[in-house]
Coordinates of C-alpha atoms in Angstrom, one line a residue:
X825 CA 32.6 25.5 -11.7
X826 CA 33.8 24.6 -8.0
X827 CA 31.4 22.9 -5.9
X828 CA 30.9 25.5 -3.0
X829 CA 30.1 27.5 -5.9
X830 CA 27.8 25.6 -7.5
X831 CA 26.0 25.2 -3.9
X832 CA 26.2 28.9 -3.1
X833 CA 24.4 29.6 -6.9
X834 CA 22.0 26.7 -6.0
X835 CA 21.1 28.0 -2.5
X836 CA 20.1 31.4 -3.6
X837 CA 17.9 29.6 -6.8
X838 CA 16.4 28.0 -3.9
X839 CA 15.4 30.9 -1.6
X840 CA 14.3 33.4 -4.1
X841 CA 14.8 32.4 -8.0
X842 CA 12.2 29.6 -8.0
X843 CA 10.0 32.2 -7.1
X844 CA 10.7 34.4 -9.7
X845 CA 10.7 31.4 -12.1
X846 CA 7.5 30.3 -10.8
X847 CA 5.9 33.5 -11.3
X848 CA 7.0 33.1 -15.3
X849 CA 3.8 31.0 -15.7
X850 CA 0.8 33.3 -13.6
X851 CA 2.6 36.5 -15.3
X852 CA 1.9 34.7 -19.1
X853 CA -1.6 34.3 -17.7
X854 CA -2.4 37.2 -16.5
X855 CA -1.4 38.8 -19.6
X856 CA -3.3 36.8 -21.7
X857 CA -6.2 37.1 -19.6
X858 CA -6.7 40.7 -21.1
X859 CA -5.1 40.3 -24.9
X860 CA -8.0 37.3 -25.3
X861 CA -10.7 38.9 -23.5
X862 CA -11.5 42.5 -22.3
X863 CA -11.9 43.4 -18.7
X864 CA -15.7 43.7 -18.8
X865 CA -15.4 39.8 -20.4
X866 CA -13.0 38.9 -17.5
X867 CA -14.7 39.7 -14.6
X868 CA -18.1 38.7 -15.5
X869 CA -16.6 35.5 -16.5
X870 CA -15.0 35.3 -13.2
X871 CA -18.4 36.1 -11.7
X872 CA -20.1 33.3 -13.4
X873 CA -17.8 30.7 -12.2
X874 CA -17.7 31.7 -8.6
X875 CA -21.6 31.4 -8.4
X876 CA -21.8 28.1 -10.5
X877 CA -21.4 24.2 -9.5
X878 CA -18.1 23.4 -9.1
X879 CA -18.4 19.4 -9.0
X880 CA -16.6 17.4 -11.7
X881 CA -16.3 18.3 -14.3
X882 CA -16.7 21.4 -14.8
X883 CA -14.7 23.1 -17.7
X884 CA -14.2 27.0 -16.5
X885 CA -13.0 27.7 -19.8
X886 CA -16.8 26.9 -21.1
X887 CA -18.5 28.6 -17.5
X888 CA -16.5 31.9 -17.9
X889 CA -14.2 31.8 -20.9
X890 CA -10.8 32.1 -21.8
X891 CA -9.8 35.1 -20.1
X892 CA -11.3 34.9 -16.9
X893 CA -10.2 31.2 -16.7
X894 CA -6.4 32.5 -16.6
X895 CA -7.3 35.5 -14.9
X896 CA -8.4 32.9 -12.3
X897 CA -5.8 30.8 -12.4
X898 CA -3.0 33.7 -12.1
X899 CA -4.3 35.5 -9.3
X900 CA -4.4 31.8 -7.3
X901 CA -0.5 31.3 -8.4
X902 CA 0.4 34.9 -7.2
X903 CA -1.5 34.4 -4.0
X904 CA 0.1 31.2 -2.9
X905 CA 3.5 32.1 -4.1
X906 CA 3.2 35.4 -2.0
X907 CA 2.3 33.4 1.0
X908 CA 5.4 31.3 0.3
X909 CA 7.5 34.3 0.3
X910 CA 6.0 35.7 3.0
X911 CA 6.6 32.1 5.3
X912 CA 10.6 32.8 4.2
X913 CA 10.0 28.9 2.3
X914 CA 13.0 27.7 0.6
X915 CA 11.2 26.5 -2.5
X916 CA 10.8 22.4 -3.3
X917 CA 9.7 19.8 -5.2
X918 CA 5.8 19.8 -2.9
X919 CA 5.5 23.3 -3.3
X920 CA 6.0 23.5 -7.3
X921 CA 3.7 20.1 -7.3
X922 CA 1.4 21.9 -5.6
X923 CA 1.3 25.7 -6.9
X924 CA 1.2 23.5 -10.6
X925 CA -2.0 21.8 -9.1
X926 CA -3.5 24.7 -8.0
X927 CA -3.3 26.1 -11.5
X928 CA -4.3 23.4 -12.8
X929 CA -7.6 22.9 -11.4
X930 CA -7.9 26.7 -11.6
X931 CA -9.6 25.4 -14.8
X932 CA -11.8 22.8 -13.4
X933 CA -13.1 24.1 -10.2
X934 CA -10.9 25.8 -8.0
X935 CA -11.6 29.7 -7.8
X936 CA -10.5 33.1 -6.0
X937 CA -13.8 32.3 -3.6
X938 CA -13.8 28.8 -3.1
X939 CA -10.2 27.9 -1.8
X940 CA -9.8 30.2 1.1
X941 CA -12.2 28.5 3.4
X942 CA -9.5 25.4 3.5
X943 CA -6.6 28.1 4.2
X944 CA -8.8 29.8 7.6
X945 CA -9.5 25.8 9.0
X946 CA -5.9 25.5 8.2
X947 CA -4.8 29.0 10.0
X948 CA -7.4 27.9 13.1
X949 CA -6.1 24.4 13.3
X950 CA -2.3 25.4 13.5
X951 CA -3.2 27.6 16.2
X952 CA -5.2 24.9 17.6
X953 CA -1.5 22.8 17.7
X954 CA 0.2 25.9 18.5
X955 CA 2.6 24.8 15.4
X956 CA 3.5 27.4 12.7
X957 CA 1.5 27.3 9.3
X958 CA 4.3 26.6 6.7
X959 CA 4.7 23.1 8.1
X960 CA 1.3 22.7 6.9
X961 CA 1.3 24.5 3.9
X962 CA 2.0 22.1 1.2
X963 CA -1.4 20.0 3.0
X964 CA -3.7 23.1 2.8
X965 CA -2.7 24.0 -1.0
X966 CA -3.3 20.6 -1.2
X967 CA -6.8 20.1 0.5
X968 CA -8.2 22.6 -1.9
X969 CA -9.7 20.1 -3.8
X970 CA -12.8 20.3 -1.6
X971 CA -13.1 23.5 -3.0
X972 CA -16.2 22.5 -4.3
X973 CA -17.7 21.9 -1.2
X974 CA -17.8 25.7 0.2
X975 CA -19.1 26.6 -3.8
X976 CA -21.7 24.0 -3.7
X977 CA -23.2 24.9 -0.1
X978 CA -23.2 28.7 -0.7
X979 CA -24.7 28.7 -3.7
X980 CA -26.9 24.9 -4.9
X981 CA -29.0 25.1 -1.9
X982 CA -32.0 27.0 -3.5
X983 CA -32.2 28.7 0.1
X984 CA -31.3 32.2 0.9
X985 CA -27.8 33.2 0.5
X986 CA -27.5 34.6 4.2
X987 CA -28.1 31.0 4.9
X988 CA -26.1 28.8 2.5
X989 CA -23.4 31.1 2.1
X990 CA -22.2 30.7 5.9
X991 CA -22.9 27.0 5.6
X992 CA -20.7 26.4 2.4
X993 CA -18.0 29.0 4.1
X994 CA -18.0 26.9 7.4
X995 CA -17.8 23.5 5.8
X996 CA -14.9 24.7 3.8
X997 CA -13.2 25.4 7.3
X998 CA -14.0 22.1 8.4
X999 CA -12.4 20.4 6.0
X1000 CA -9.5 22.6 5.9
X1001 CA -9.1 22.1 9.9
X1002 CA -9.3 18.3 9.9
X1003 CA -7.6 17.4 6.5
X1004 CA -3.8 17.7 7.9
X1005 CA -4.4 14.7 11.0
X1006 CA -6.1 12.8 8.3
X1007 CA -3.8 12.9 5.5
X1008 CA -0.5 11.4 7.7
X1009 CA -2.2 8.7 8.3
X1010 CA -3.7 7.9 4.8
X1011 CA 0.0 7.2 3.9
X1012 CA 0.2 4.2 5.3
X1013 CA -2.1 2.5 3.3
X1014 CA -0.6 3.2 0.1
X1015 CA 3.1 3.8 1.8
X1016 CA 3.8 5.9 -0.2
X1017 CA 2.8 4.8 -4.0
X1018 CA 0.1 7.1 -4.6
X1019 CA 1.6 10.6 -4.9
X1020 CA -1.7 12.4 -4.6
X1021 CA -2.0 11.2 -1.0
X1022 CA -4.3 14.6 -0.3
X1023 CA -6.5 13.4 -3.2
X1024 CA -7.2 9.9 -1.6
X1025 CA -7.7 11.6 2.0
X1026 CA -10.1 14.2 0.4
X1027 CA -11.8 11.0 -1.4
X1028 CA -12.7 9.7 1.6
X1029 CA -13.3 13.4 3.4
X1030 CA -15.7 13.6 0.2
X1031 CA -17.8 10.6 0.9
X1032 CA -18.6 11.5 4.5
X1033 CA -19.5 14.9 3.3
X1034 CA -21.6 14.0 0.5
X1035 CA -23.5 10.7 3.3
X1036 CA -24.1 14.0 4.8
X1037 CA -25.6 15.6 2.7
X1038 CA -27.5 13.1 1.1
X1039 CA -29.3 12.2 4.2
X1040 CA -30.7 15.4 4.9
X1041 CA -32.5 15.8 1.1
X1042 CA -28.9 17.3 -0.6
X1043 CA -27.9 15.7 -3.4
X1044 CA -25.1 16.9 -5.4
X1045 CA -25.1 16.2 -9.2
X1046 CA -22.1 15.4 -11.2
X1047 CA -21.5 16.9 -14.2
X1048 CA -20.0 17.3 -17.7
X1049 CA -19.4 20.6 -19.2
X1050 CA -16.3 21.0 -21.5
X1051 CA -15.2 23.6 -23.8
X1052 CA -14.5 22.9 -27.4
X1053 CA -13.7 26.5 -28.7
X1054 CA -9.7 27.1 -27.4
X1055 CA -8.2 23.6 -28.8
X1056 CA -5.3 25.6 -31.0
X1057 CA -4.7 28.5 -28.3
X1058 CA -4.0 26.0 -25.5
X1059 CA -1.7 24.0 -27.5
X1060 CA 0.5 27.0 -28.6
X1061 CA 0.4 28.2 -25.3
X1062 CA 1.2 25.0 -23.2
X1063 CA 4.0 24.0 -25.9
X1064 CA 5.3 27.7 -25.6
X1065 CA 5.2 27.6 -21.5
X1066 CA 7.0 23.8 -21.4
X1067 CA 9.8 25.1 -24.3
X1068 CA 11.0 27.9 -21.8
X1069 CA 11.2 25.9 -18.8
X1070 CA 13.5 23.5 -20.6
X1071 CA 15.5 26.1 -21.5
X1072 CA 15.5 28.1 -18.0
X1073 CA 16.4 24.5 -16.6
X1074 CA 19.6 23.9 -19.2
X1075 CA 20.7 27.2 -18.1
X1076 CA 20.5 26.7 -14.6
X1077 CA 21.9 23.5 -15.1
X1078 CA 25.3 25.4 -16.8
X1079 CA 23.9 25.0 -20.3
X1080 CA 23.9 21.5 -19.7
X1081 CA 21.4 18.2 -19.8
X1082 CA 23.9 16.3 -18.4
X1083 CA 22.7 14.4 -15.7
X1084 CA 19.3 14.2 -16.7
X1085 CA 19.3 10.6 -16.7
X1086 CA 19.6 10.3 -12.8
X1087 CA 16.0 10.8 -12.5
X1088 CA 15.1 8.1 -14.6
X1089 CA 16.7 5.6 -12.2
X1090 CA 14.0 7.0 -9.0
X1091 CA 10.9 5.4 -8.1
X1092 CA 9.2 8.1 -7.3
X1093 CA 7.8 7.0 -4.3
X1094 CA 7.0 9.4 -1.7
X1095 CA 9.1 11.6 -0.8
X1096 CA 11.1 11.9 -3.9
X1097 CA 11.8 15.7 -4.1
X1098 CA 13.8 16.1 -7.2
X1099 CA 14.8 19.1 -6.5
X1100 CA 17.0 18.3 -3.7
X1101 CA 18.1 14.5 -5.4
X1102 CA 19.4 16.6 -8.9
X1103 CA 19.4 20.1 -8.4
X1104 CA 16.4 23.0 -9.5
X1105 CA 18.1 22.9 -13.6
X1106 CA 17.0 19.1 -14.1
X1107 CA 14.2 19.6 -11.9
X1108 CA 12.9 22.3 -14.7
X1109 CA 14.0 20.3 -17.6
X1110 CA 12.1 17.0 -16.5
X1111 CA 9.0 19.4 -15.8
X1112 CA 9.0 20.7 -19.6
X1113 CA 10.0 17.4 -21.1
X1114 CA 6.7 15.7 -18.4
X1115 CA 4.3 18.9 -20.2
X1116 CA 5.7 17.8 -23.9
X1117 CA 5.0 13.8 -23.3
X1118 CA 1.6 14.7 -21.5
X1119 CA 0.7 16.9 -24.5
X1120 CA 1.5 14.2 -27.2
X1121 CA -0.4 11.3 -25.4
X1122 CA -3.4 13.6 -25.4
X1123 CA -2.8 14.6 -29.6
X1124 CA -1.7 11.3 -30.1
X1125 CA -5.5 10.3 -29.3
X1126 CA -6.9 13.5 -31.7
X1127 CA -8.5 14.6 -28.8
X1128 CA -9.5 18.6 -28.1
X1129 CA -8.0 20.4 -25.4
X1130 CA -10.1 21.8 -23.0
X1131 CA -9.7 22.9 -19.0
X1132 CA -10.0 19.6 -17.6
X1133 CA -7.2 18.4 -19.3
X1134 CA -4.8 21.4 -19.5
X1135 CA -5.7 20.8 -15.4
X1136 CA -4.0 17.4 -15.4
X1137 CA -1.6 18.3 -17.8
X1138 CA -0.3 20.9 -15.5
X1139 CA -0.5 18.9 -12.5
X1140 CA 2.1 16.3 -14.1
X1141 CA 4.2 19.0 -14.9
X1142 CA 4.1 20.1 -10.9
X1143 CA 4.8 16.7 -9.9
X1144 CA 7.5 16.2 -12.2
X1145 CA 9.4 17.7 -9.7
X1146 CA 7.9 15.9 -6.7
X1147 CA 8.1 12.0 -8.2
X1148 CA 7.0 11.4 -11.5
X1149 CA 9.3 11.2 -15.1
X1150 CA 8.6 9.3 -18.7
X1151 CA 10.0 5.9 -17.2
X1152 CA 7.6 6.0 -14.7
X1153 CA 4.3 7.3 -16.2
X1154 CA 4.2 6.5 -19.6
X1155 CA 3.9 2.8 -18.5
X1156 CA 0.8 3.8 -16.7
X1157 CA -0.7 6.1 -19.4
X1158 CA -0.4 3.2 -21.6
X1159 CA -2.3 0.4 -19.4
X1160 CA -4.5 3.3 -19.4
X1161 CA -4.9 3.0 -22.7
X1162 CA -5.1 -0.8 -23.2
X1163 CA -7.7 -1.0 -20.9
X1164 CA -9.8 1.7 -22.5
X1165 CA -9.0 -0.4 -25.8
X1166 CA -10.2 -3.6 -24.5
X1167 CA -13.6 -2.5 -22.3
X1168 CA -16.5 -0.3 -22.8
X1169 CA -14.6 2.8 -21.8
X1170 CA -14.5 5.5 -24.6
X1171 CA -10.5 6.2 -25.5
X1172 CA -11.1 9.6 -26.8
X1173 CA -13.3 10.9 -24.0
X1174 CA -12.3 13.5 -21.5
X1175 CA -12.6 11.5 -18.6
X1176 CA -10.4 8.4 -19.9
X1177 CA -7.8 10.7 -21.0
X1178 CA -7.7 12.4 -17.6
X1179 CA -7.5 8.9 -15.9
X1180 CA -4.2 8.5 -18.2
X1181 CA -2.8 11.5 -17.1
X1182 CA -3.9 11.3 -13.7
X1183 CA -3.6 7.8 -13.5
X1184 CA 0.1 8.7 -13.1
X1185 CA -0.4 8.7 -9.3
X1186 CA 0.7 5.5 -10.0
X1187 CA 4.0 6.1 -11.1
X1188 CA 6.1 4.9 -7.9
X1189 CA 4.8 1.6 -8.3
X1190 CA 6.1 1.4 -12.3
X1191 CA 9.1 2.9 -10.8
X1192 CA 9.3 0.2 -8.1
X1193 CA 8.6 -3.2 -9.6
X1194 CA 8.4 -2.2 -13.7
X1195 CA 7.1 -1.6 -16.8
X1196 CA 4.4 -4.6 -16.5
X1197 CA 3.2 -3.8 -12.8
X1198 CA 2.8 0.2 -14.6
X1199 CA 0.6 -1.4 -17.3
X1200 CA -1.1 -3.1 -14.8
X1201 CA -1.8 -0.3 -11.9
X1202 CA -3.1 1.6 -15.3
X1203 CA -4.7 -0.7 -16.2
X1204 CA -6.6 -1.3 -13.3
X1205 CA -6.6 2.3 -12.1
X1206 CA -9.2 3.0 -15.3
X1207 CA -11.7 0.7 -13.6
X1208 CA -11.5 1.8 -10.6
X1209 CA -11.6 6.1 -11.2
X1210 CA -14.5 5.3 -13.9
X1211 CA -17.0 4.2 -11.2
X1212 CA -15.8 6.1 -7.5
X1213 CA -17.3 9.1 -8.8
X1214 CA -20.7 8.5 -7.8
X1215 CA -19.1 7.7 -4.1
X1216 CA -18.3 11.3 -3.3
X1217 CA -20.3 12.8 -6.0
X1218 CA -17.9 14.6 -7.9
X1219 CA -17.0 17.0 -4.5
X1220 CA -13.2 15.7 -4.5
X1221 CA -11.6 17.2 -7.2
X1222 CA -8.7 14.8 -7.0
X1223 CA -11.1 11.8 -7.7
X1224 CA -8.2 9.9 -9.3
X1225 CA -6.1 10.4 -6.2
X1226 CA -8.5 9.0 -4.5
X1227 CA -9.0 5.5 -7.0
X1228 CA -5.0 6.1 -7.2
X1229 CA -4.8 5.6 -3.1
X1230 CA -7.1 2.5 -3.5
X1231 CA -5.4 0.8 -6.7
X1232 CA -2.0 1.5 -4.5
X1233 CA -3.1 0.3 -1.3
X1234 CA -4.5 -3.0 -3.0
X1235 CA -1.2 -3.7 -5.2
X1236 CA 1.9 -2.5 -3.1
X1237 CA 1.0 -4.9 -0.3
X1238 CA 0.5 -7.7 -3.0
X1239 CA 3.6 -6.8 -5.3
X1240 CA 5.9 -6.4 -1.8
X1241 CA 4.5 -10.2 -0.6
X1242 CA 5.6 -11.6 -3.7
X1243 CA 8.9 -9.9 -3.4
X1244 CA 10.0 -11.1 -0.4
X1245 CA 8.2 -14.8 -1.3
X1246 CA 11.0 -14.8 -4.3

């Protein structure tokens, strides 16, 4: 095929047939939804996870079940992806990263109340700038992992709801106002190597919030609720989902993998948009192939699926367009897993495999310096996202991006020092 060709086929992918692949995934959902549960089910599930505590972790699948959970999670794709359309975005590697985060965490504490707050403090502060909204976009989708907080306000302060409703609403405004000024400059400290840069700015975000609270008689609880029930289900259905992105990706990609190998060679530092560096086809390809490799890390361990981890699953999957690949992150899943091996840390437990799959925040810096600096950052990383919880008590949802921004701004000055001393 001639290049202007190829371009011209690539351009249009770009402007409209990433939507209509990204709506592939909220359409499966949505029909699921109501084969697995009926609509009374559905929406009283929904109901029950709006008014419960959001904080980690919370498993929607065992708040609201099955069918509200993707019922959630498809109306929050179909939203975001209309306001996409709507903004006239050409679609990229940040905006598939984060419409897969918001899905993700559509199972652990994201939900069709909780989110919007961040979007109005997002809409005031724009107009505050007098800039336009979709150069903030990818931040605000982003930001939602202080969902919590507006869910938490309106609804754990045992006070009347005229009261704590406004409260949670307007704290969810606040953050979404003063997240975007933040986040720019939380870069520089990791320059780059921690990919969930929001995550580690809503880390920090969290812990003021939660001093906050805590010094007026608030204190939020963490949390552990997790589903056991769905284990086969979500395996059939992830494996199904990652199998026809592959194969949407060969065919764009002329019924080819050739070239796949290019992203192997990338860092994945920030900004690595994957998208634009080997086209949408490999871009597709890599995100099935990142679902498969995240899927057998988690069986490989005999563990049960539940939301929290289909929620970090996905999110690799969305960031395997935005920076991360299997050179990069299986050498962090694995120092994951050596240091789970070696200290008191439970191997098989939902939080450890999270911080595996999570943990590959880190990937830039395996990318960068290698397969023993990966074991190492995961290695490390574990440490760390085991005890920061209590910190901003489990109101950033992103709590690994948070431990990843710390782990990243500790080693990348270290590992570049050493660098230039050779």
């Amino acid at each position: 095929m001639p290049e202007p060709e190829r371009r011209d086929i690539e351009i249009k992918i770009g402007r409209l047939g990433n939507l209509e692949i990204l709506l592939i995934l909220p359409s499966i959902m949505l029909i699921m939804a109501f084969l697995l549960d009926s609509p009374s089910d559905v929406l009283h599930g929904l109901y029950k996870m709006i008014i419960s505590p959001d904080v980690l972790l919370t498993d929607y699948l065992e708040i609201g079940g099955i069918g509200a959970t993707f019922f959630n999670a498809s109306i929050l794709a179909f939203t975001n992806i209309f306001i996409i359309y709507k903004l006239k975005l050409k679609v990229n590697g940040a905006l598939i990263a984060a419409i897969f985060t918001i899905i993700g965490f559509s199972f652990l504490g994201k939900n069709i109340f909780n989110v919007w707050p961040m979007y109005l403090g997002g809409y005031l502060y724009v107009k505050y700038q007098k800039i336009e909204f979709k150069n903030i976009l990818v931040i605000i989708m982003f930001s939602t992992a202080l969902a919590p907080v507006t869910s938490e306000l309106a609804f754990g302060l045992n006070t009347s709801l005229w009261i704590s409703l406004p409260v949670g609403i307007i704290f969810g405004i606040f953050c979404g106002f003063i997240i975007t000024p933040l986040s720019s400059h939380m870069n520089r400290l990791h320059d780059g190597y921690n990919l969930y840069n929001i995550g580690f700015t809503a880390g920090l975000l969290g812990t003021l919030i939660n001093s906050l609270l805590k010094s007026f008689g608030v204190n939020i609880k963490q949390q552990q609720i997790l589903s056991t029930e769905y284990d086969l289900i979500l395996k059939l259905f992830l494996t199904g989902f990652f199998i026809i992105i592959i194969i949407v990706g060969f065919i764009i990609n002329r019924k080819s993998f050739k070239g796949y190998t290019k992203i192997l060679n990338f860092s994945g530092r920030l900004v690595s948009d994957y998208t634009q560096l080997v086209g949408y086809g490999l871009t597709f390809v890599n995100m099935g192939i990142m679902g498969l490799v995240s899927m057998f890390y988690v069986i490989a361990l005999n563990v049960t699926f539940n939301g929290p981890i289909v929620g970090a699953i996905f999110t690799i999957v969305g960031f395997a367009a935005f920076g991360k690949h299997p050179r990069n992150t299986i050498p962090i899943m694995i120092g994951v897993l050596i240091c789970g091996f070696v200290t008191i840390f439970d191997t098989q437990s939902t939080i450890v495999i999270m911080a595996g799959l999570f943990g590959t925040t880190l990937a830039p810096l395996a990318g960068k310096y290698g397969i023993f600096v990966g074991l190492m950052a995961g290695f490390i990383h574990l440490t760390m996202v085991m005890n920061i919880g209590i910190i901003h008590g489990g109101i950033n949802l992103y709590n690994n991006g948070f431990s990843g921004g710390l782990v990243a701004a500790i080693l990348f000055p270290l590992l570049n020092s050493i660098k230039k001393g050779d």
